[in-house]
mmCIF file of C-alpha atoms and ligand atoms in Angstrom:
data_model
loop_
_atom_site.group_PDB
_atom_site.id
_atom_site.type_symbol
_atom_site.label_atom_id
_atom_site.label_comp_id
_atom_site.label_asym_id
_atom_site.label_seq_id
_atom_site.Cartn_x
_atom_site.Cartn_y
_atom_site.Cartn_z
ATOM 1 C CA MET B 1 -10.190 5.051 32.362
ATOM 2 C CA ALA B 2 -8.761 1.885 33.912
ATOM 3 C CA ALA B 3 -5.052 2.336 34.531
ATOM 4 C CA ARG B 4 -4.381 -1.232 35.354
ATOM 5 C CA PRO B 5 -4.653 -4.089 32.900
ATOM 6 C CA ALA B 6 -7.530 -6.386 33.616
ATOM 7 C CA VAL B 7 -6.130 -9.627 32.435
ATOM 8 C CA ALA B 8 -7.053 -12.703 34.314
ATOM 9 C CA GLY B 9 -9.496 -15.514 34.065
ATOM 10 C CA PRO B 10 -10.160 -19.152 34.689
ATOM 11 C CA ALA B 11 -7.120 -21.265 35.442
ATOM 12 C CA ALA B 12 -4.965 -21.592 32.367
ATOM 13 C CA GLY B 13 -5.451 -24.881 30.621
ATOM 14 C CA ALA B 14 -8.948 -25.375 32.045
ATOM 15 C CA PRO B 15 -11.693 -25.692 29.429
ATOM 16 C CA ARG B 16 -13.048 -22.255 28.687
ATOM 17 C CA PRO B 17 -16.774 -21.932 29.318
ATOM 18 C CA ALA B 18 -18.820 -20.214 26.619
ATOM 19 C CA GLY B 19 -18.817 -16.428 26.752
ATOM 20 C CA GLY B 20 -21.676 -14.052 26.345
ATOM 21 C CA ILE B 21 -22.443 -11.028 28.472
ATOM 22 C CA ARG B 22 -25.758 -10.123 29.980
ATOM 23 C CA PHE B 23 -26.617 -6.825 31.612
ATOM 24 C CA ASP B 24 -29.705 -7.496 33.686
ATOM 25 C CA GLU B 25 -31.209 -4.095 34.570
ATOM 26 C CA VAL B 26 -27.807 -2.760 35.628
ATOM 27 C CA SER B 27 -27.716 0.675 37.270
ATOM 28 C CA VAL B 28 -24.616 2.516 38.443
ATOM 29 C CA ALA B 29 -24.573 5.737 40.444
ATOM 30 C CA TYR B 30 -21.772 8.022 41.545
ATOM 31 C CA GLY B 31 -22.502 10.154 44.576
ATOM 32 C CA GLY B 32 -26.247 9.924 44.052
ATOM 33 C CA THR B 33 -26.122 10.631 40.296
ATOM 34 C CA THR B 34 -27.253 7.745 38.109
ATOM 35 C CA VAL B 35 -24.778 7.384 35.237
ATOM 36 C CA LEU B 36 -26.111 4.031 34.024
ATOM 37 C CA ASP B 37 -29.848 3.588 34.236
ATOM 38 C CA ARG B 38 -31.258 0.042 34.179
ATOM 39 C CA LEU B 39 -29.182 -1.215 31.263
ATOM 40 C CA ASP B 40 -30.679 -4.366 29.790
ATOM 41 C CA LEU B 41 -28.530 -5.810 27.031
ATOM 42 C CA THR B 42 -27.159 -9.162 25.917
ATOM 43 C CA VAL B 43 -23.978 -9.835 23.967
ATOM 44 C CA GLU B 44 -24.201 -13.341 22.539
ATOM 45 C CA PRO B 45 -21.176 -15.676 22.567
ATOM 46 C CA GLY B 46 -19.028 -14.682 19.614
ATOM 47 C CA GLU B 47 -20.885 -11.450 18.998
ATOM 48 C CA VAL B 48 -19.379 -7.968 18.702
ATOM 49 C CA VAL B 49 -21.583 -5.313 20.245
ATOM 50 C CA ALA B 50 -20.551 -1.679 20.058
ATOM 51 C CA LEU B 51 -21.690 0.692 22.764
ATOM 52 C CA LEU B 52 -21.996 3.898 20.800
ATOM 53 C CA GLY B 53 -22.846 7.262 22.260
ATOM 54 C CA PRO B 54 -21.557 10.721 23.047
ATOM 55 C CA SER B 55 -19.027 11.380 25.763
ATOM 56 C CA GLY B 56 -20.504 10.963 29.225
ATOM 57 C CA SER B 57 -23.393 8.742 28.141
ATOM 58 C CA GLY B 58 -22.317 5.860 30.393
ATOM 59 C CA LYS B 59 -20.513 3.563 27.934
ATOM 60 C CA THR B 60 -17.283 3.144 29.899
ATOM 61 C CA THR B 61 -19.241 2.703 33.092
ATOM 62 C CA ALA B 62 -21.132 -0.194 31.482
ATOM 63 C CA LEU B 63 -17.853 -1.765 30.384
ATOM 64 C CA ARG B 64 -16.314 -1.333 33.815
ATOM 65 C CA ALA B 65 -19.341 -2.997 35.360
ATOM 66 C CA VAL B 66 -18.564 -6.083 33.245
ATOM 67 C CA ALA B 67 -14.885 -5.916 34.183
ATOM 68 C CA GLY B 68 -15.749 -5.624 37.857
ATOM 69 C CA PHE B 69 -14.241 -2.183 38.448
ATOM 70 C CA VAL B 70 -17.545 -0.597 39.369
ATOM 71 C CA ARG B 71 -20.216 -2.167 41.483
ATOM 72 C CA PRO B 72 -23.786 -1.788 40.224
ATOM 73 C CA ALA B 73 -26.218 -0.092 42.574
ATOM 74 C CA ALA B 74 -28.836 -2.475 41.196
ATOM 75 C CA GLY B 75 -29.070 -5.315 38.699
ATOM 76 C CA ARG B 76 -26.761 -8.173 37.763
ATOM 77 C CA VAL B 77 -23.948 -8.810 35.316
ATOM 78 C CA LEU B 78 -23.688 -12.316 33.870
ATOM 79 C CA ILE B 79 -20.821 -13.779 31.870
ATOM 80 C CA GLY B 80 -21.414 -17.088 30.167
ATOM 81 C CA GLY B 81 -24.681 -17.346 32.090
ATOM 82 C CA GLU B 82 -22.893 -17.050 35.430
ATOM 83 C CA ASP B 83 -23.729 -14.184 37.774
ATOM 84 C CA VAL B 84 -20.380 -12.406 38.232
ATOM 85 C CA THR B 85 -21.730 -9.321 39.986
ATOM 86 C CA ASP B 86 -19.909 -10.249 43.186
ATOM 87 C CA LEU B 87 -16.753 -11.690 41.609
ATOM 88 C CA PRO B 88 -13.495 -9.708 41.621
ATOM 89 C CA PRO B 89 -12.152 -8.646 38.184
ATOM 90 C CA HIS B 90 -9.440 -11.325 38.006
ATOM 91 C CA ARG B 91 -11.998 -14.120 38.314
ATOM 92 C CA ARG B 92 -14.249 -13.008 35.479
ATOM 93 C CA GLY B 93 -12.322 -14.381 32.494
ATOM 94 C CA ILE B 94 -12.152 -11.059 30.725
ATOM 95 C CA GLY B 95 -9.472 -9.313 28.693
ATOM 96 C CA MET B 96 -9.586 -5.543 28.562
ATOM 97 C CA VAL B 97 -7.913 -2.984 26.334
ATOM 98 C CA VAL B 98 -8.149 0.722 27.039
ATOM 99 C CA GLN B 99 -7.379 3.799 25.006
ATOM 100 C CA SER B 100 -4.167 4.618 26.856
ATOM 101 C CA TYR B 101 -2.656 1.101 26.330
ATOM 102 C CA ALA B 102 -1.643 1.003 30.012
ATOM 103 C CA LEU B 103 1.528 -1.008 29.341
ATOM 104 C CA PHE B 104 4.128 -1.275 32.061
ATOM 105 C CA PRO B 105 6.998 0.925 30.859
ATOM 106 C CA HIS B 106 9.689 -0.985 32.763
ATOM 107 C CA LEU B 107 8.680 -4.376 31.337
ATOM 108 C CA ARG B 108 9.589 -5.743 27.933
ATOM 109 C CA VAL B 109 6.808 -6.562 25.472
ATOM 110 C CA GLU B 110 6.931 -10.272 26.344
ATOM 111 C CA GLN B 111 6.793 -9.503 30.060
ATOM 112 C CA ASN B 112 3.839 -7.198 29.544
ATOM 113 C CA VAL B 113 2.000 -9.909 27.646
ATOM 114 C CA ALA B 114 2.889 -12.530 30.274
ATOM 115 C CA PHE B 115 1.605 -10.314 33.061
ATOM 116 C CA GLY B 116 -1.979 -11.521 33.086
ATOM 117 C CA LEU B 117 -0.944 -15.155 32.768
ATOM 118 C CA LYS B 118 1.241 -14.819 35.849
ATOM 119 C CA ALA B 119 -1.527 -13.002 37.702
ATOM 120 C CA GLN B 120 -3.851 -15.905 37.044
ATOM 121 C CA LYS B 121 -1.122 -18.370 38.015
ATOM 122 C CA ALA B 122 -0.814 -20.114 34.667
ATOM 123 C CA PRO B 123 1.699 -23.008 34.791
ATOM 124 C CA ARG B 124 5.146 -21.530 34.162
ATOM 125 C CA ARG B 125 5.974 -23.827 31.267
ATOM 126 C CA GLU B 126 2.868 -22.665 29.367
ATOM 127 C CA ILE B 127 3.635 -18.986 29.544
ATOM 128 C CA PRO B 128 6.237 -18.617 26.756
ATOM 129 C CA GLY B 129 4.019 -20.447 24.266
ATOM 130 C CA ARG B 130 0.953 -18.423 25.146
ATOM 131 C CA VAL B 131 2.900 -15.156 24.932
ATOM 132 C CA ALA B 132 4.306 -16.140 21.527
ATOM 133 C CA GLU B 133 0.826 -17.108 20.319
ATOM 134 C CA ALA B 134 -0.684 -13.771 21.393
ATOM 135 C CA LEU B 135 2.162 -11.770 19.848
ATOM 136 C CA GLU B 136 1.835 -13.787 16.648
ATOM 137 C CA MET B 137 -1.894 -13.037 16.464
ATOM 138 C CA THR B 138 -1.314 -9.330 16.751
ATOM 139 C CA GLY B 139 1.626 -9.238 14.328
ATOM 140 C CA MET B 140 4.091 -8.345 17.101
ATOM 141 C CA ALA B 141 6.180 -11.539 17.177
ATOM 142 C CA GLY B 142 9.333 -9.665 16.192
ATOM 143 C CA TYR B 143 9.085 -7.162 19.064
ATOM 144 C CA ALA B 144 9.083 -9.407 22.141
ATOM 145 C CA ARG B 145 12.299 -8.005 23.617
ATOM 146 C CA ARG B 146 11.511 -4.342 23.190
ATOM 147 C CA TYR B 147 10.299 -1.903 25.795
ATOM 148 C CA PRO B 148 7.056 0.025 25.230
ATOM 149 C CA ARG B 149 8.970 3.274 24.696
ATOM 150 C CA GLU B 150 10.665 1.654 21.674
ATOM 151 C CA LEU B 151 7.303 1.109 19.953
ATOM 152 C CA SER B 152 4.922 3.365 18.017
ATOM 153 C CA GLY B 153 1.441 4.052 19.350
ATOM 154 C CA GLY B 154 -0.093 1.490 17.027
ATOM 155 C CA GLN B 155 2.432 -1.146 18.081
ATOM 156 C CA GLN B 156 1.839 -0.411 21.753
ATOM 157 C CA GLN B 157 -1.858 -0.902 21.222
ATOM 158 C CA ARG B 158 -1.174 -4.259 19.533
ATOM 159 C CA VAL B 159 0.810 -5.307 22.591
ATOM 160 C CA ALA B 160 -2.086 -4.243 24.812
ATOM 161 C CA ILE B 161 -4.381 -6.401 22.682
ATOM 162 C CA ALA B 162 -1.901 -9.306 22.818
ATOM 163 C CA ARG B 163 -1.821 -8.992 26.589
ATOM 164 C CA ALA B 164 -5.609 -9.164 26.750
ATOM 165 C CA LEU B 165 -5.697 -12.183 24.409
ATOM 166 C CA ALA B 166 -2.924 -14.142 26.138
ATOM 167 C CA ILE B 167 -5.271 -15.294 28.880
ATOM 168 C CA ARG B 168 -7.639 -16.634 26.210
ATOM 169 C CA PRO B 169 -10.534 -14.593 27.536
ATOM 170 C CA ARG B 170 -14.139 -15.526 26.887
ATOM 171 C CA VAL B 171 -15.001 -11.842 26.875
ATOM 172 C CA LEU B 172 -12.947 -9.032 25.409
ATOM 173 C CA LEU B 173 -13.682 -5.489 26.537
ATOM 174 C CA LEU B 174 -12.352 -2.717 24.314
ATOM 175 C CA ASP B 175 -12.670 0.862 25.525
ATOM 176 C CA GLU B 176 -12.033 3.323 22.684
ATOM 177 C CA PRO B 177 -9.013 1.208 21.707
ATOM 178 C CA LEU B 178 -8.235 3.211 18.597
ATOM 179 C CA SER B 179 -8.854 6.768 19.682
ATOM 180 C CA ALA B 180 -5.217 7.507 20.471
ATOM 181 C CA LEU B 181 -4.160 6.516 16.932
ATOM 182 C CA ASP B 182 -4.108 8.707 13.848
ATOM 183 C CA ALA B 183 -6.758 8.218 11.173
ATOM 184 C CA GLN B 184 -4.744 5.980 8.867
ATOM 185 C CA LEU B 185 -3.517 3.669 11.624
ATOM 186 C CA ARG B 186 -7.020 3.540 12.986
ATOM 187 C CA SER B 187 -8.483 2.176 9.794
ATOM 188 C CA GLY B 188 -5.692 -0.423 9.578
ATOM 189 C CA MET B 189 -6.291 -1.493 13.180
ATOM 190 C CA LEU B 190 -10.013 -1.681 12.522
ATOM 191 C CA ALA B 191 -9.351 -4.273 9.830
ATOM 192 C CA GLU B 192 -6.991 -6.067 12.226
ATOM 193 C CA LEU B 193 -9.626 -6.226 14.935
ATOM 194 C CA ALA B 194 -12.117 -7.634 12.440
ATOM 195 C CA ARG B 195 -9.577 -10.303 11.484
ATOM 196 C CA LEU B 196 -8.834 -11.132 15.124
ATOM 197 C CA HIS B 197 -12.513 -11.544 15.738
ATOM 198 C CA ARG B 198 -12.767 -14.011 12.856
ATOM 199 C CA GLU B 199 -9.910 -15.981 14.433
ATOM 200 C CA LEU B 200 -11.642 -15.990 17.823
ATOM 201 C CA PRO B 201 -15.207 -16.818 16.887
ATOM 202 C CA ASP B 202 -16.269 -17.753 20.447
ATOM 203 C CA VAL B 203 -15.122 -14.588 22.157
ATOM 204 C CA SER B 204 -17.763 -11.968 22.910
ATOM 205 C CA ILE B 205 -16.564 -8.437 22.316
ATOM 206 C CA LEU B 206 -17.982 -5.325 23.896
ATOM 207 C CA TYR B 207 -16.555 -2.306 22.127
ATOM 208 C CA VAL B 208 -16.980 1.198 23.512
ATOM 209 C CA THR B 209 -16.723 4.012 21.006
ATOM 210 C CA HIS B 210 -18.114 7.424 20.167
ATOM 211 C CA ASP B 211 -17.087 6.880 16.536
ATOM 212 C CA GLN B 212 -19.918 5.684 14.333
ATOM 213 C CA ILE B 213 -17.579 4.442 11.607
ATOM 214 C CA GLU B 214 -15.877 2.086 14.060
ATOM 215 C CA ALA B 215 -19.256 0.868 15.261
ATOM 216 C CA LEU B 216 -20.693 0.438 11.761
ATOM 217 C CA THR B 217 -17.569 -1.366 10.540
ATOM 218 C CA LEU B 218 -16.947 -3.755 13.375
ATOM 219 C CA ALA B 219 -20.151 -4.463 15.246
ATOM 220 C CA ASP B 220 -22.713 -7.191 14.687
ATOM 221 C CA ARG B 221 -25.068 -4.993 16.682
ATOM 222 C CA ILE B 222 -24.853 -1.444 17.948
ATOM 223 C CA ALA B 223 -26.281 -0.324 21.281
ATOM 224 C CA VAL B 224 -26.864 3.419 21.195
ATOM 225 C CA MET B 225 -26.435 5.153 24.558
ATOM 226 C CA ASP B 226 -27.431 8.648 25.580
ATOM 227 C CA LYS B 227 -27.659 10.208 29.026
ATOM 228 C CA ALA B 228 -27.170 6.960 30.974
ATOM 229 C CA ARG B 229 -29.835 5.113 28.989
ATOM 230 C CA LEU B 230 -29.850 2.580 26.183
ATOM 231 C CA ARG B 231 -31.792 4.333 23.416
ATOM 232 C CA ASP B 232 -31.716 1.835 20.598
ATOM 233 C CA VAL B 233 -30.154 -1.463 19.693
ATOM 234 C CA GLY B 234 -29.952 -3.213 16.350
ATOM 235 C CA THR B 235 -27.707 -4.267 13.509
ATOM 236 C CA PRO B 236 -25.827 -1.410 11.843
ATOM 237 C CA GLN B 237 -28.144 -1.729 8.832
ATOM 238 C CA GLU B 238 -31.288 -1.608 10.953
ATOM 239 C CA LEU B 239 -30.167 1.455 12.859
ATOM 240 C CA TYR B 240 -29.051 3.205 9.709
ATOM 241 C CA ARG B 241 -32.039 2.379 7.534
ATOM 242 C CA ARG B 242 -34.778 2.256 10.158
ATOM 243 C CA PRO B 243 -33.702 4.282 13.193
ATOM 244 C CA ARG B 244 -36.281 4.258 15.932
ATOM 245 C CA THR B 245 -35.394 7.566 17.558
ATOM 246 C CA GLU B 246 -34.250 10.992 16.454
ATOM 247 C CA PHE B 247 -31.168 10.531 18.561
ATOM 248 C CA THR B 248 -30.150 7.361 16.714
ATOM 249 C CA ALA B 249 -31.013 8.892 13.346
ATOM 250 C CA SER B 250 -28.645 11.797 13.886
ATOM 251 C CA PHE B 251 -25.932 9.899 15.785
ATOM 252 C CA VAL B 252 -25.657 6.980 13.350
ATOM 253 C CA GLY B 253 -25.097 8.716 10.028
ATOM 254 C CA ASN B 254 -26.419 12.117 9.006
ATOM 255 C CA ALA B 255 -30.104 12.814 8.962
ATOM 256 C CA ASN B 256 -32.596 15.455 7.942
ATOM 257 C CA LEU B 257 -35.249 15.539 10.647
ATOM 258 C CA LEU B 258 -38.426 17.338 9.614
ATOM 259 C CA PRO B 259 -41.552 17.938 11.691
ATOM 260 C CA VAL B 260 -44.554 16.458 9.870
ATOM 261 C CA THR B 261 -48.149 15.430 10.466
ATOM 262 C CA VAL B 262 -49.073 11.844 9.622
ATOM 263 C CA THR B 263 -51.721 11.497 6.881
ATOM 264 C CA ASP B 264 -53.523 8.503 5.382
ATOM 265 C CA GLY B 265 -50.878 7.637 2.841
ATOM 266 C CA GLY B 266 -47.877 9.477 4.191
ATOM 267 C CA ALA B 267 -47.201 12.795 5.854
ATOM 268 C CA ARG B 268 -47.661 16.529 5.422
ATOM 269 C CA LEU B 269 -44.721 18.906 5.725
ATOM 270 C CA ASP B 270 -46.294 22.346 6.097
ATOM 271 C CA GLY B 271 -48.473 22.403 2.965
ATOM 272 C CA THR B 272 -46.678 19.643 1.047
ATOM 273 C CA GLU B 273 -48.239 16.168 0.859
ATOM 274 C CA LEU B 274 -45.706 13.326 0.885
ATOM 275 C CA THR B 275 -46.200 9.641 0.152
ATOM 276 C CA LEU B 276 -44.590 7.304 2.688
ATOM 277 C CA ASP B 277 -45.013 4.047 4.523
ATOM 278 C CA THR B 278 -46.683 5.196 7.745
ATOM 279 C CA GLY B 279 -46.376 1.866 9.561
ATOM 280 C CA ASP B 280 -48.599 2.015 12.619
ATOM 281 C CA ALA B 281 -48.536 5.825 12.924
ATOM 282 C CA LEU B 282 -52.037 7.272 13.245
ATOM 283 C CA PRO B 283 -53.259 9.955 10.811
ATOM 284 C CA GLY B 284 -53.211 13.356 12.476
ATOM 285 C CA ALA B 285 -50.306 12.475 14.800
ATOM 286 C CA ALA B 286 -47.225 14.651 14.964
ATOM 287 C CA ALA B 287 -44.095 12.836 13.778
ATOM 288 C CA THR B 288 -40.575 13.419 12.564
ATOM 289 C CA LEU B 289 -39.587 12.532 9.025
ATOM 290 C CA CYS B 290 -36.026 11.176 8.780
ATOM 291 C CA LEU B 291 -34.371 11.524 5.387
ATOM 292 C CA ARG B 292 -30.778 10.471 4.782
ATOM 293 C CA PRO B 293 -28.995 13.194 2.774
ATOM 294 C CA HIS B 294 -27.644 10.727 0.194
ATOM 295 C CA LEU B 295 -31.198 9.557 -0.549
ATOM 296 C CA VAL B 296 -32.365 13.069 -1.412
ATOM 297 C CA GLY B 297 -32.002 13.850 -5.118
ATOM 298 C CA LEU B 298 -31.967 17.058 -7.076
ATOM 299 C CA GLY B 299 -34.999 17.761 -9.315
ATOM 300 C CA GLU B 300 -38.636 16.772 -9.142
ATOM 301 C CA GLY B 301 -39.744 13.258 -8.256
ATOM 302 C CA PRO B 302 -42.412 11.307 -6.410
ATOM 303 C CA ASN B 303 -42.002 13.398 -3.252
ATOM 304 C CA THR B 304 -40.918 16.897 -4.183
ATOM 305 C CA LEU B 305 -39.668 19.514 -1.729
ATOM 306 C CA ARG B 306 -39.186 23.055 -3.026
ATOM 307 C CA GLY B 307 -36.773 25.520 -1.546
ATOM 308 C CA ARG B 308 -33.776 27.750 -2.001
ATOM 309 C CA ILE B 309 -30.115 26.831 -1.874
ATOM 310 C CA THR B 310 -28.382 28.373 1.120
ATOM 311 C CA GLU B 311 -24.961 26.740 0.765
ATOM 312 C CA VAL B 312 -23.086 24.314 -1.450
ATOM 313 C CA GLN B 313 -20.082 22.308 -0.231
ATOM 314 C CA TRP B 314 -17.968 20.275 -2.584
ATOM 315 C CA ARG B 315 -16.887 17.058 -0.858
ATOM 316 C CA GLY B 316 -14.977 15.306 -3.606
ATOM 317 C CA ALA B 317 -17.339 12.479 -4.516
ATOM 318 C CA THR B 318 -20.477 14.504 -3.742
ATOM 319 C CA HIS B 319 -21.827 18.003 -3.405
ATOM 320 C CA ARG B 320 -23.580 18.673 -0.127
ATOM 321 C CA LEU B 321 -26.455 21.051 -0.840
ATOM 322 C CA TYR B 322 -28.090 22.922 2.018
ATOM 323 C CA VAL B 323 -31.597 23.930 1.058
ATOM 324 C CA ASP B 324 -34.089 26.061 2.942
ATOM 325 C CA VAL B 325 -37.456 24.337 2.535
ATOM 326 C CA GLY B 326 -40.056 26.610 4.135
ATOM 327 C CA GLY B 327 -37.721 27.460 7.004
ATOM 328 C CA HIS B 328 -36.471 23.856 7.449
ATOM 329 C CA ARG B 329 -32.894 23.065 6.517
ATOM 330 C CA VAL B 330 -32.612 20.059 4.230
ATOM 331 C CA MET B 331 -29.262 18.494 3.311
ATOM 332 C CA ALA B 332 -28.860 16.626 0.033
ATOM 333 C CA ASP B 333 -25.676 14.776 -0.961
ATOM 334 C CA VAL B 334 -25.671 14.755 -4.742
ATOM 335 C CA ARG B 335 -23.237 12.818 -6.931
ATOM 336 C CA GLU B 336 -21.972 13.720 -10.368
ATOM 337 C CA LEU B 337 -23.257 17.247 -10.380
ATOM 338 C CA ARG B 338 -21.651 18.955 -13.364
ATOM 339 C CA GLU B 339 -22.771 22.392 -12.404
ATOM 340 C CA ALA B 340 -23.562 23.143 -8.780
ATOM 341 C CA PRO B 341 -26.511 25.463 -8.179
ATOM 342 C CA ALA B 342 -25.648 28.859 -6.759
ATOM 343 C CA PRO B 343 -26.760 30.148 -3.369
ATOM 344 C CA ASP B 344 -30.262 31.593 -3.409
ATOM 345 C CA GLU B 345 -31.256 29.656 -6.510
ATOM 346 C CA PRO B 346 -34.675 27.960 -6.282
ATOM 347 C CA VAL B 347 -34.386 24.154 -6.406
ATOM 348 C CA ALA B 348 -36.579 21.091 -6.247
ATOM 349 C CA LEU B 349 -35.492 18.069 -4.215
ATOM 350 C CA HIS B 350 -37.104 14.665 -4.192
ATOM 351 C CA PHE B 351 -36.948 11.336 -2.380
ATOM 352 C CA ALA B 352 -38.470 7.908 -2.932
ATOM 353 C CA PRO B 353 -41.409 6.933 -0.681
ATOM 354 C CA GLU B 354 -39.440 3.952 0.700
ATOM 355 C CA ASP B 355 -36.528 6.197 1.723
ATOM 356 C CA GLY B 356 -38.470 8.368 4.166
ATOM 357 C CA VAL B 357 -38.713 7.004 7.724
ATOM 358 C CA LEU B 358 -41.325 8.290 10.131
ATOM 359 C CA LEU B 359 -40.274 8.566 13.758
ATOM 360 C CA ALA B 360 -42.927 8.951 16.392
ATOM 361 C CA ALA B 361 -42.575 12.306 18.139
ATOM 362 C CA GLY B 362 -41.283 11.993 21.672
ATOM 363 C CA VAL B 363 -39.578 8.582 21.245
ATOM 364 C CA SER B 364 -36.224 10.341 21.486
ATOM 365 C CA ASP B 365 -36.943 11.152 25.107
ATOM 366 C CA GLY B 366 -36.718 7.468 25.884
HETATM 367 P P1 ADP D 1 -18.712 7.586 28.431
HETATM 368 O O1 ADP D 1 -17.852 6.367 28.471
HETATM 369 O O2 ADP D 1 -19.977 7.381 27.663
HETATM 370 O O3 ADP D 1 -17.974 8.804 27.989
HETATM 371 P P2 ADP D 1 -18.696 7.336 31.299
HETATM 372 O O4 ADP D 1 -19.315 6.025 31.565
HETATM 373 O O5 ADP D 1 -17.212 7.430 31.375
HETATM 374 O O6 ADP D 1 -19.222 7.889 29.912
HETATM 375 O O7 ADP D 1 -19.277 8.404 32.313
HETATM 376 C C1 ADP D 1 -20.646 8.579 32.531
HETATM 377 C C2 ADP D 1 -20.848 9.644 33.587
HETATM 378 O O8 ADP D 1 -20.332 9.211 34.828
HETATM 379 C C3 ADP D 1 -20.133 10.936 33.263
HETATM 380 O O9 ADP D 1 -20.955 12.017 33.613
HETATM 381 C C4 ADP D 1 -18.915 10.886 34.141
HETATM 382 O O10 ADP D 1 -18.490 12.172 34.481
HETATM 383 C C5 ADP D 1 -19.411 10.124 35.357
HETATM 384 N N1 ADP D 1 -18.344 9.359 36.005
HETATM 385 C C6 ADP D 1 -17.597 8.391 35.452
HETATM 386 N N2 ADP D 1 -16.721 7.871 36.329
HETATM 387 C C7 ADP D 1 -16.930 8.522 37.502
HETATM 388 C C8 ADP D 1 -16.361 8.445 38.825
HETATM 389 N N3 ADP D 1 -15.381 7.562 39.109
HETATM 390 N N4 ADP D 1 -16.830 9.280 39.765
HETATM 391 C C9 ADP D 1 -17.827 10.159 39.494
HETATM 392 N N5 ADP D 1 -18.411 10.277 38.280
HETATM 393 C C10 ADP D 1 -17.979 9.485 37.292
#
């Protein structure tokens, strides 16, 4: 995690070139271990892209390659079309916010926010106005004279965001910016970040998170990372409705993943024939059927799966049923169930043909 604030950019007052980030086959290795493997990804000007993946998948490394804190072993990083691979961090025009806020404890809020402007040698007379503007944007105008220790965690993070915005960056890098906050503050800050983005429509945002809700809420597109590789990229809706890999299916939302054989008009799960859109899958091929639990209903239907209840969890708005279907565990999230079935009871489950997604076997291995 970067301990120092990366706030610097083109000379203050100069016209800001368009943003946009491009990873051109970027690889990063530490001591011979590749932690980022040929990342190819573009963030358009004004776009929010979330890098989503489990811990250790290479997300922060990708972000730090944009910031200039790690040097790629191969490939190029471009910002606004310009190759910045060899530029030092303070010449890249980026603002960065990290999980730990990284505010200077001995500086007042206004001095913290002014820090990057001074580092990039903004004209002195411009600094107070730019600091006030950034604090205004983040709702911290009334706290300019305080020290970080006099602020809550959420307020400190707002100051960190104000500091990143003060330099009017063309690219904003956010590394798990909400993970130090409690759940309620997090959802408030998520709305705030969405608002800030609307106010800064030209700024490209790269947002690192392991939290799918943050990614689904905020991102125009999500790039799913696993084990140093980009596994999938698409809009939140695309990845949720039509995941391409088992990894994406289970990391973005919940998924039932069932081993099936492709048939002419669908798939076969053990002895059960199912009707599905098979796309370009070839009959006879092994595949994985992805079913979202909330799209599985109780009772018979067009595609019926028979099994026995193993567990029922009440989740307020839904019941989560766990059903053993011929040795496969199937989850169904059922609404408005007056009487929940008891464990061991035989049940029928069904799903609509358009709600089953076939994933080619082996795609998850990249
Ligand atoms: P993520 O952000 O997805 O959690 P990171 O990009 O931080 O993942 O890390 C990816 C891999 O690189 C991890 O295995 C991590 O231990 C390793 N790594 C990160 N930074 C360093 C470093 N400075 N030196 C050695 N290994 C590192």
